[in-house]
CSV table of C-alpha atoms and ligand atoms in Angstrom, one decimal:
chain,number,residue,atom,x,y,z
A,1,UNK,CA,0.0,0.0,-0.1
A,2,UNK,CA,1.4,3.3,-0.8
A,3,UNK,CA,2.2,5.7,1.9
A,4,UNK,CA,2.0,9.2,1.1
A,5,UNK,CA,3.8,12.1,2.9
A,6,UNK,CA,0.8,13.5,4.2
A,7,UNK,CA,-2.9,12.5,4.9
A,8,UNK,CA,-5.5,15.6,5.6
A,9,UNK,CA,-7.2,15.5,8.8
A,10,UNK,CA,-11.0,14.9,8.6
A,11,UNK,CA,-13.6,14.6,11.1
A,12,UNK,CA,-16.4,11.8,10.9
A,13,UNK,CA,-18.8,12.2,7.9
A,14,UNK,CA,-21.6,12.5,10.3
A,15,UNK,CA,-20.0,15.3,12.5
A,16,UNK,CA,-19.3,17.3,9.4
A,17,UNK,CA,-22.9,16.9,8.1
A,18,UNK,CA,-24.3,18.0,11.5
A,19,UNK,CA,-21.8,21.0,11.6
A,20,UNK,CA,-23.3,22.1,8.1
A,21,UNK,CA,-27.1,21.2,8.6
A,22,UNK,CA,-28.2,24.6,9.7
A,23,UNK,CA,-26.7,26.3,6.3
A,24,UNK,CA,-29.6,24.6,4.8
A,25,UNK,CA,-32.1,26.7,7.1
A,26,UNK,CA,-30.4,29.7,6.3
A,27,UNK,CA,-29.2,29.5,3.0
A,28,UNK,CA,-26.1,31.8,4.6
A,29,UNK,CA,-23.1,30.6,2.7
A,30,UNK,CA,-20.4,33.1,3.1
A,31,UNK,CA,-19.8,36.9,4.1
A,32,UNK,CA,-19.0,36.8,7.7
A,33,UNK,CA,-21.7,33.8,8.5
A,34,UNK,CA,-22.2,32.2,11.6
A,35,UNK,CA,-19.5,29.2,11.4
A,36,UNK,CA,-16.8,31.8,10.2
A,37,UNK,CA,-17.8,33.9,13.4
A,38,UNK,CA,-18.0,31.0,15.8
A,39,UNK,CA,-14.4,29.6,14.5
A,40,UNK,CA,-12.8,32.9,14.7
A,41,UNK,CA,-13.8,33.1,18.2
A,42,UNK,CA,-12.3,29.7,19.1
A,43,UNK,CA,-9.3,30.6,17.3
A,44,UNK,CA,-8.5,33.7,19.2
A,45,UNK,CA,-8.7,31.7,22.2
A,46,UNK,CA,-6.5,28.8,20.8
A,47,UNK,CA,-4.0,31.2,19.4
A,48,UNK,CA,-4.1,33.4,22.4
A,49,UNK,CA,-4.8,36.5,20.0
A,50,UNK,CA,-7.6,39.2,20.5
A,51,UNK,CA,-7.7,39.6,16.6
A,52,UNK,CA,-7.7,36.9,14.3
A,53,UNK,CA,-8.9,37.7,10.6
A,54,UNK,CA,-10.0,34.9,8.7
A,55,UNK,CA,-9.0,34.2,5.2
A,56,UNK,CA,-9.8,31.8,2.5
A,57,UNK,CA,-6.1,30.6,2.5
A,58,UNK,CA,-2.9,31.4,3.8
A,59,UNK,CA,-0.9,33.2,0.9
A,60,UNK,CA,-3.8,35.9,0.5
A,61,UNK,CA,-3.6,36.5,4.0
A,62,UNK,CA,-0.3,37.3,3.9
A,63,UNK,CA,-0.4,39.4,0.9
A,64,UNK,CA,-3.2,41.4,2.5
A,65,UNK,CA,-1.1,41.8,6.0
A,66,UNK,CA,1.9,43.0,3.9
A,67,UNK,CA,-0.5,45.3,1.5
A,68,UNK,CA,-2.2,46.4,4.8
A,69,UNK,CA,0.9,48.1,6.5
A,70,UNK,CA,1.4,50.1,3.4
A,71,UNK,CA,5.2,49.0,3.4
A,72,UNK,CA,7.7,50.3,0.8
A,73,UNK,CA,11.4,49.2,-0.2
A,74,UNK,CA,13.0,46.0,1.2
A,75,UNK,CA,11.7,43.0,3.2
A,76,UNK,CA,14.2,40.8,5.2
A,77,UNK,CA,13.2,37.2,4.7
A,78,UNK,CA,14.2,33.4,4.4
A,79,UNK,CA,15.0,31.5,0.9
A,80,UNK,CA,14.3,28.2,2.9
A,81,UNK,CA,10.2,28.3,3.0
A,82,UNK,CA,7.4,27.6,0.7
A,83,UNK,CA,7.1,29.7,-2.3
A,84,UNK,CA,4.3,31.7,-1.0
A,85,UNK,CA,6.7,33.7,1.4
A,86,UNK,CA,8.5,35.4,-1.0
A,87,UNK,CA,5.8,35.6,-3.6
A,88,UNK,CA,3.6,37.5,-1.2
A,89,UNK,CA,6.5,39.9,-0.5
A,90,UNK,CA,7.3,40.6,-4.4
A,91,UNK,CA,3.4,40.6,-5.4
A,92,UNK,CA,3.3,43.6,-3.4
A,93,UNK,CA,6.0,45.3,-5.1
A,94,UNK,CA,8.6,44.8,-2.2
A,95,UNK,CA,12.1,43.5,-2.8
A,96,UNK,CA,12.9,40.7,-0.4
A,97,UNK,CA,16.7,40.5,1.1
A,98,UNK,CA,17.4,37.0,1.9
A,99,UNK,CA,19.0,36.1,5.2
A,100,UNK,CA,20.7,32.9,5.9
A,101,UNK,CA,19.3,30.2,8.4
A,102,UNK,CA,20.2,28.5,11.5
A,103,UNK,CA,21.9,25.1,10.9
A,104,UNK,CA,20.1,23.5,13.8
A,105,UNK,CA,16.3,24.6,13.7
A,106,UNK,CA,16.4,25.9,10.0
A,107,UNK,CA,14.8,29.3,11.0
A,108,UNK,CA,16.0,32.7,10.2
A,109,UNK,CA,19.5,33.2,11.7
A,110,UNK,CA,18.7,36.6,13.9
A,111,UNK,CA,22.4,37.4,14.4
A,112,UNK,CA,22.8,37.9,10.5
A,113,UNK,CA,19.8,40.3,10.0
A,114,UNK,CA,21.2,43.8,11.2
A,115,UNK,CA,24.1,43.3,8.3
A,116,UNK,CA,21.2,43.5,6.1
A,117,UNK,CA,19.4,46.3,7.1
A,118,UNK,CA,19.7,49.3,4.8
A,119,UNK,CA,17.6,52.9,4.8
A,120,UNK,CA,15.2,51.0,2.6
A,121,UNK,CA,14.4,48.2,4.8
A,122,UNK,CA,10.8,48.3,6.2
A,123,UNK,CA,9.9,44.9,7.3
A,124,UNK,CA,11.0,41.2,8.5
A,125,UNK,CA,9.1,38.2,7.3
A,126,UNK,CA,10.7,35.1,9.1
A,127,UNK,CA,9.2,32.0,9.2
A,128,UNK,CA,8.6,29.2,11.7
A,129,UNK,CA,9.9,26.4,9.7
A,130,UNK,CA,8.7,22.8,10.7
A,131,UNK,CA,7.0,24.7,13.4
A,132,UNK,CA,10.4,25.5,14.9
A,133,UNK,CA,10.2,28.5,16.4
A,134,UNK,CA,12.2,31.7,15.0
A,135,UNK,CA,14.2,33.6,17.7
A,136,UNK,CA,11.3,36.1,18.6
A,137,UNK,CA,13.0,38.0,21.2
A,138,UNK,CA,16.3,38.6,19.2
A,139,UNK,CA,14.1,39.4,15.8
A,140,UNK,CA,11.4,41.5,17.5
A,141,UNK,CA,14.0,43.6,19.6
A,142,UNK,CA,16.2,44.2,16.4
A,143,UNK,CA,12.8,45.6,14.4
A,144,UNK,CA,12.1,48.0,17.5
A,145,UNK,CA,15.5,49.1,17.4
A,146,UNK,CA,15.5,50.1,13.5
A,147,UNK,CA,11.6,50.8,13.5
A,148,UNK,CA,10.5,47.7,11.3
A,149,UNK,CA,7.3,45.6,10.8
A,150,UNK,CA,7.7,41.8,11.9
A,151,UNK,CA,5.3,39.6,10.0
A,152,UNK,CA,5.7,35.9,11.1
A,153,UNK,CA,4.9,33.4,8.3
A,154,UNK,CA,3.6,31.0,11.1
A,155,UNK,CA,1.9,28.4,8.6
A,156,UNK,CA,3.7,25.7,10.4
A,157,UNK,CA,3.3,26.8,13.9
A,158,UNK,CA,-0.5,26.4,14.6
A,159,UNK,CA,-0.6,24.9,18.3
A,160,UNK,CA,3.0,25.8,18.9
A,161,UNK,CA,3.8,27.1,22.5
A,162,UNK,CA,6.8,28.6,24.1
A,163,UNK,CA,6.5,28.6,27.8
A,164,UNK,CA,2.6,28.5,27.2
A,165,UNK,CA,3.0,31.4,25.2
A,166,UNK,CA,1.4,30.9,21.5
A,167,UNK,CA,3.3,31.5,18.2
A,168,UNK,CA,0.6,34.0,17.5
A,169,UNK,CA,1.6,36.6,20.1
A,170,UNK,CA,5.0,37.6,18.7
A,171,UNK,CA,5.7,40.3,16.1
A,172,UNK,CA,3.1,42.8,14.7
A,173,UNK,CA,1.3,40.1,13.0
A,174,UNK,CA,1.5,36.2,12.3
A,175,UNK,CA,0.0,34.4,9.3
A,176,UNK,CA,-1.6,31.1,9.8
A,177,UNK,CA,-2.4,28.5,7.1
A,178,UNK,CA,-5.3,25.9,7.4
A,179,UNK,CA,-4.5,24.0,3.9
A,180,UNK,CA,-5.6,20.6,3.8
A,181,UNK,CA,-2.1,19.3,4.3
A,182,UNK,CA,-1.5,21.7,7.6
A,183,UNK,CA,-1.7,20.5,11.0
A,184,UNK,CA,-5.0,21.9,11.3
A,185,UNK,CA,-7.2,22.5,8.0
A,186,UNK,CA,-10.4,24.0,7.1
A,187,UNK,CA,-9.9,22.3,3.5
A,188,UNK,CA,-7.9,25.7,2.1
A,189,UNK,CA,-8.0,28.4,4.6
A,190,UNK,CA,-5.9,30.8,6.7
A,191,UNK,CA,-5.6,33.7,9.0
A,192,UNK,CA,-3.9,36.6,10.4
A,193,UNK,CA,-3.5,36.8,14.1
A,194,UNK,CA,-2.3,40.3,15.6
A,195,UNK,CA,-2.8,42.6,18.6
A,196,UNK,CA,-3.5,45.6,16.5
A,197,UNK,CA,-7.3,46.3,16.1
A,198,UNK,CA,-6.4,48.8,13.4
A,199,UNK,CA,-4.7,46.3,11.4
A,200,UNK,CA,-7.6,43.9,11.9
A,201,UNK,CA,-10.2,46.4,10.9
A,202,UNK,CA,-8.1,47.1,7.8
A,203,UNK,CA,-7.7,43.4,6.8
A,204,UNK,CA,-11.1,42.9,6.8
A,205,UNK,CA,-11.5,45.7,4.2
A,206,UNK,CA,-8.6,44.1,2.3
A,207,UNK,CA,-10.5,40.6,2.0
A,208,UNK,CA,-13.7,42.0,0.8
A,209,UNK,CA,-13.1,44.5,-2.1
A,210,UNK,CA,-12.6,47.5,0.6
A,211,UNK,CA,-16.5,47.6,1.1
A,212,UNK,CA,-17.2,48.8,4.5
A,213,UNK,CA,-21.3,49.3,4.2
A,214,UNK,CA,-23.8,49.1,1.9
A,215,UNK,CA,-22.8,52.4,0.0
A,216,UNK,CA,-19.3,52.8,1.0
A,217,UNK,CA,-16.2,51.7,-0.6
A,218,UNK,CA,-13.4,53.5,1.1
A,219,UNK,CA,-10.3,51.3,-0.4
A,220,UNK,CA,-9.3,49.0,-3.3
A,221,UNK,CA,-9.6,45.7,-1.7
A,222,UNK,CA,-9.5,42.1,-3.1
A,223,UNK,CA,-11.6,38.9,-2.4
A,224,UNK,CA,-10.3,36.5,-0.2
A,225,UNK,CA,-13.1,35.6,2.5
A,226,UNK,CA,-13.4,32.3,3.9
A,227,UNK,CA,-16.7,30.4,3.3
A,228,UNK,CA,-19.3,28.6,5.7
A,229,UNK,CA,-18.1,25.2,4.6
A,230,UNK,CA,-14.6,25.9,5.2
A,231,UNK,CA,-15.2,27.3,8.4
A,232,UNK,CA,-17.5,24.0,9.3
A,233,UNK,CA,-14.5,21.8,8.5
A,234,UNK,CA,-12.6,24.2,11.0
A,235,UNK,CA,-14.9,23.7,13.7
A,236,UNK,CA,-15.1,20.0,13.6
A,237,UNK,CA,-11.2,19.4,13.0
A,238,UNK,CA,-10.3,21.9,16.2
A,239,UNK,CA,-12.4,19.6,18.3
A,240,UNK,CA,-9.8,16.8,17.6
A,241,UNK,CA,-6.6,19.1,17.2
A,242,UNK,CA,-5.1,18.3,20.8
A,243,UNK,CA,-5.7,14.4,20.2
A,244,UNK,CA,-4.0,14.9,16.6
A,245,UNK,CA,-1.0,16.6,18.2
A,246,UNK,CA,-0.6,13.7,20.4
A,247,UNK,CA,-0.6,11.1,17.7
A,248,UNK,CA,1.8,13.1,15.8
A,249,UNK,CA,3.9,12.9,18.3
A,250,UNK,CA,3.8,9.3,18.7
A,251,UNK,CA,4.7,9.1,15.2
A,252,UNK,CA,7.6,11.4,15.7
A,253,UNK,CA,8.7,9.5,18.7
A,254,UNK,CA,9.1,6.4,17.0
A,255,UNK,CA,11.0,7.9,14.2
A,256,UNK,CA,13.5,9.2,16.8
A,257,UNK,CA,13.9,5.8,18.1
A,258,UNK,CA,14.3,3.9,15.1
A,259,UNK,CA,16.6,6.5,13.1
A,260,UNK,CA,18.6,7.6,16.0
A,261,UNK,CA,22.2,7.0,16.4
A,262,UNK,CA,22.7,6.3,12.5
A,263,UNK,CA,25.8,8.1,11.2
A,264,UNK,CA,24.9,10.4,8.2
A,265,UNK,CA,21.4,11.3,9.5
A,266,UNK,CA,20.6,14.2,11.2
A,267,UNK,CA,17.2,14.2,13.1
A,268,UNK,CA,15.0,17.4,14.3
A,269,UNK,CA,15.5,18.9,17.2
A,270,UNK,CA,13.3,19.6,20.2
A,271,UNK,CA,13.4,23.2,20.9
A,272,UNK,CA,13.9,24.4,24.8
A,273,UNK,CA,10.8,25.2,26.5
A,274,UNK,CA,8.7,24.6,23.2
A,275,UNK,CA,5.6,22.5,22.9
A,276,UNK,CA,5.5,21.5,19.2
A,277,UNK,CA,2.8,20.4,16.9
A,278,UNK,CA,4.7,17.7,15.0
A,279,UNK,CA,3.5,18.7,11.6
A,280,UNK,CA,6.7,17.6,9.8
A,281,UNK,CA,9.8,15.2,10.5
A,282,UNK,CA,12.5,16.9,8.4
A,283,UNK,CA,15.8,14.6,8.1
A,284,UNK,CA,19.0,15.4,6.7
A,285,UNK,CA,21.2,12.9,4.9
A,286,UNK,CA,25.0,14.1,4.8
A,287,UNK,CA,25.8,13.0,1.3
A,288,UNK,CA,28.5,10.9,2.3
A,289,UNK,CA,26.9,7.9,4.3
A,290,UNK,CA,23.5,8.6,2.8
A,291,UNK,CA,22.8,10.6,-0.1
A,292,UNK,CA,19.3,12.2,-0.1
A,293,UNK,CA,18.2,11.9,-3.9
A,294,UNK,CA,19.0,8.0,-3.5
A,295,UNK,CA,17.1,7.5,-0.7
A,296,UNK,CA,14.1,9.7,-2.1
A,297,UNK,CA,14.3,7.3,-5.2
A,298,UNK,CA,14.6,4.0,-3.0
A,299,UNK,CA,11.5,4.8,-1.4
A,300,UNK,CA,9.5,6.1,-4.2
A,301,UNK,CA,10.3,2.4,-5.5
A,302,UNK,CA,8.8,0.9,-2.4
A,303,UNK,CA,5.5,3.2,-2.8
A,304,UNK,CA,6.8,5.3,0.2
A,305,UNK,CA,6.4,8.9,-0.7
A,306,UNK,CA,8.5,11.6,0.9
A,307,UNK,CA,9.2,15.3,0.0
A,308,UNK,CA,12.1,17.5,-0.8
A,309,UNK,CA,10.9,20.3,1.2
A,310,UNK,CA,12.3,22.7,0.8
A,311,UNK,CA,14.3,22.1,-2.3
A,312,UNK,CA,14.7,24.0,-4.5
A,313,UNK,CA,15.5,27.1,-2.5
A,314,UNK,CA,13.2,29.9,-3.4
A,315,UNK,CA,16.3,31.9,-4.6
A,316,UNK,CA,16.8,29.2,-7.3
A,317,UNK,CA,13.3,29.1,-8.4
A,318,UNK,CA,13.0,29.7,-12.4
A,319,UNK,CA,10.8,32.7,-11.7
A,320,UNK,CA,13.4,34.7,-9.9
A,321,UNK,CA,16.4,33.5,-12.3
A,322,UNK,CA,18.8,36.4,-12.9
A,323,UNK,CA,16.9,38.7,-10.6
A,324,UNK,CA,18.8,41.1,-8.4
A,325,UNK,CA,19.8,39.7,-4.9
A,326,UNK,CA,18.6,36.0,-5.8
A,327,UNK,CA,21.7,34.1,-5.0
A,328,UNK,CA,21.6,31.0,-3.3
A,329,UNK,CA,25.3,31.3,-2.9
A,330,UNK,CA,24.7,34.2,-0.3
A,331,UNK,CA,22.6,31.9,1.7
A,332,UNK,CA,25.2,28.8,2.1
A,333,UNK,CA,23.4,27.1,5.2
A,334,UNK,CA,20.0,27.3,3.6
A,335,UNK,CA,21.4,26.1,0.4
A,336,UNK,CA,23.2,23.1,2.2
A,337,UNK,CA,20.1,22.2,4.1
A,338,UNK,CA,17.9,22.4,1.1
A,339,UNK,CA,20.0,19.7,-0.6
A,340,UNK,CA,20.3,17.5,2.2
A,341,UNK,CA,16.3,17.7,3.3
A,342,UNK,CA,13.7,15.1,3.3
A,343,UNK,CA,10.3,15.1,5.2
A,344,UNK,CA,9.2,11.6,5.8
A,345,UNK,CA,5.5,10.9,6.0
A,346,UNK,CA,3.8,12.0,9.2
A,347,UNK,CA,0.0,12.0,10.0
A,348,UNK,CA,-1.9,11.3,13.2
A,349,UNK,CA,-3.1,7.6,11.9
A,350,UNK,CA,0.4,6.4,10.3
A,351,UNK,CA,0.6,3.0,11.7
A,352,UNK,CA,3.6,1.9,13.6
A,353,UNK,CA,4.3,-1.1,11.0
A,354,UNK,CA,4.6,1.5,8.3
A,355,UNK,CA,6.9,3.6,10.2
A,356,UNK,CA,8.7,0.6,10.8
A,357,UNK,CA,8.7,0.0,6.9
A,358,UNK,CA,9.9,3.4,6.2
A,359,UNK,CA,12.8,3.6,8.4
A,360,UNK,CA,13.8,0.1,7.1
A,361,UNK,CA,13.8,1.3,3.7
A,362,UNK,CA,15.9,4.5,4.7
A,363,UNK,CA,18.5,2.3,6.5
A,364,UNK,CA,18.6,-0.2,3.6
A,365,UNK,CA,19.5,3.0,1.4
A,366,UNK,CA,22.8,3.7,3.0
A,367,UNK,CA,25.2,4.8,0.5
A,368,UNK,CA,28.6,3.1,2.0
B,401,LIG,C1,1.4,26.6,3.2
B,401,LIG,C2,2.4,27.6,3.3
B,401,LIG,C3,1.7,28.7,3.0
B,401,LIG,C4,0.7,29.0,2.1
B,401,LIG,O1,-0.5,28.7,2.7
B,401,LIG,P1,-2.0,28.4,1.8
B,401,LIG,O2,-2.8,28.2,2.9
B,401,LIG,O3,-1.5,27.1,1.3
B,401,LIG,O4,-2.1,29.4,1.2
B,401,LIG,C5,2.7,29.8,3.3
B,401,LIG,N1,4.1,29.6,3.8
B,401,LIG,C6,4.3,28.6,4.3
B,401,LIG,C7,5.7,28.4,5.0
B,401,LIG,C8,3.4,27.4,4.0
B,401,LIG,O5,4.0,26.2,4.4
């Protein structure tokens, strides 16, 4: 049987049907409906954030928050992320400036940020990669000193806390993705969490054509609203999210046990004081004892589907080729991690015997 890299979490069929039943009474399918408002309230609590602006996906949420801040100039970000992070910056007419990452948790290396700041820098967009939290204390201090905005791409950090404090509480705003493949999903979906009421109000306009009332259109907004069926899926999935994290932790722990102590394989670290969400299981192969592409091919032949996530680096994408500042040799750690990385299958109901089969496949793929 094929093992895919992920498997979307879904509630019982009956649970979802029960959740959407009332939509057949109200015929209210989108535009700030009851399901959306209920989910928003629950997420404010879960993410420990006073304002959570709901979106139809995470990418448009990120584009909207950058647009809402009316930024101009350069934005410091990481090349070690999903396409969305840099695309959102570029599509807002901003210039990304790439900072290298840490070799232990793959987040932006805060000690390298200040050297990249110029008089054009307006913001920093770091990413909590694989649910590993950025050094928010250091990043937020640098931002304060230089008067920069900080927008976290927290697409991987749903349910992650440090000393009990949710990732959503860092910086000026955090974007979350509720895409089908993420730890918590609304099929497609996303949100911006912030402490800033004015930003929240602006985001509401940004996602609804800039319309503020029946006869008032103060702004040129787009359309990025979450609909009631998405929100209903979220309400169901949120009920199971903590048990989902526990089941993922079991998979994570078994991988750690079976792959630990093998030369040439680097396993994910656990950050101090951080409760993770176990959304991905990233492994590095050193290129000598194990070669990433060989392991990938051998597993694929066994019908086990892993993902080179993130490879290639954003700075190596075809669409950015030759553009000023897009140079992967300027971020050597990101480049080397990207060449060695493989994320293994991880979802709550991945069976122990499948995990054993995956690990045996990896270990049998040793190069020397
Ligand atoms: C998934 C993801 C996004 C985009 O979110 P969507 O909801 O798919 O639009 C952005 N950044 C990162 C790091 C992601 O993993």
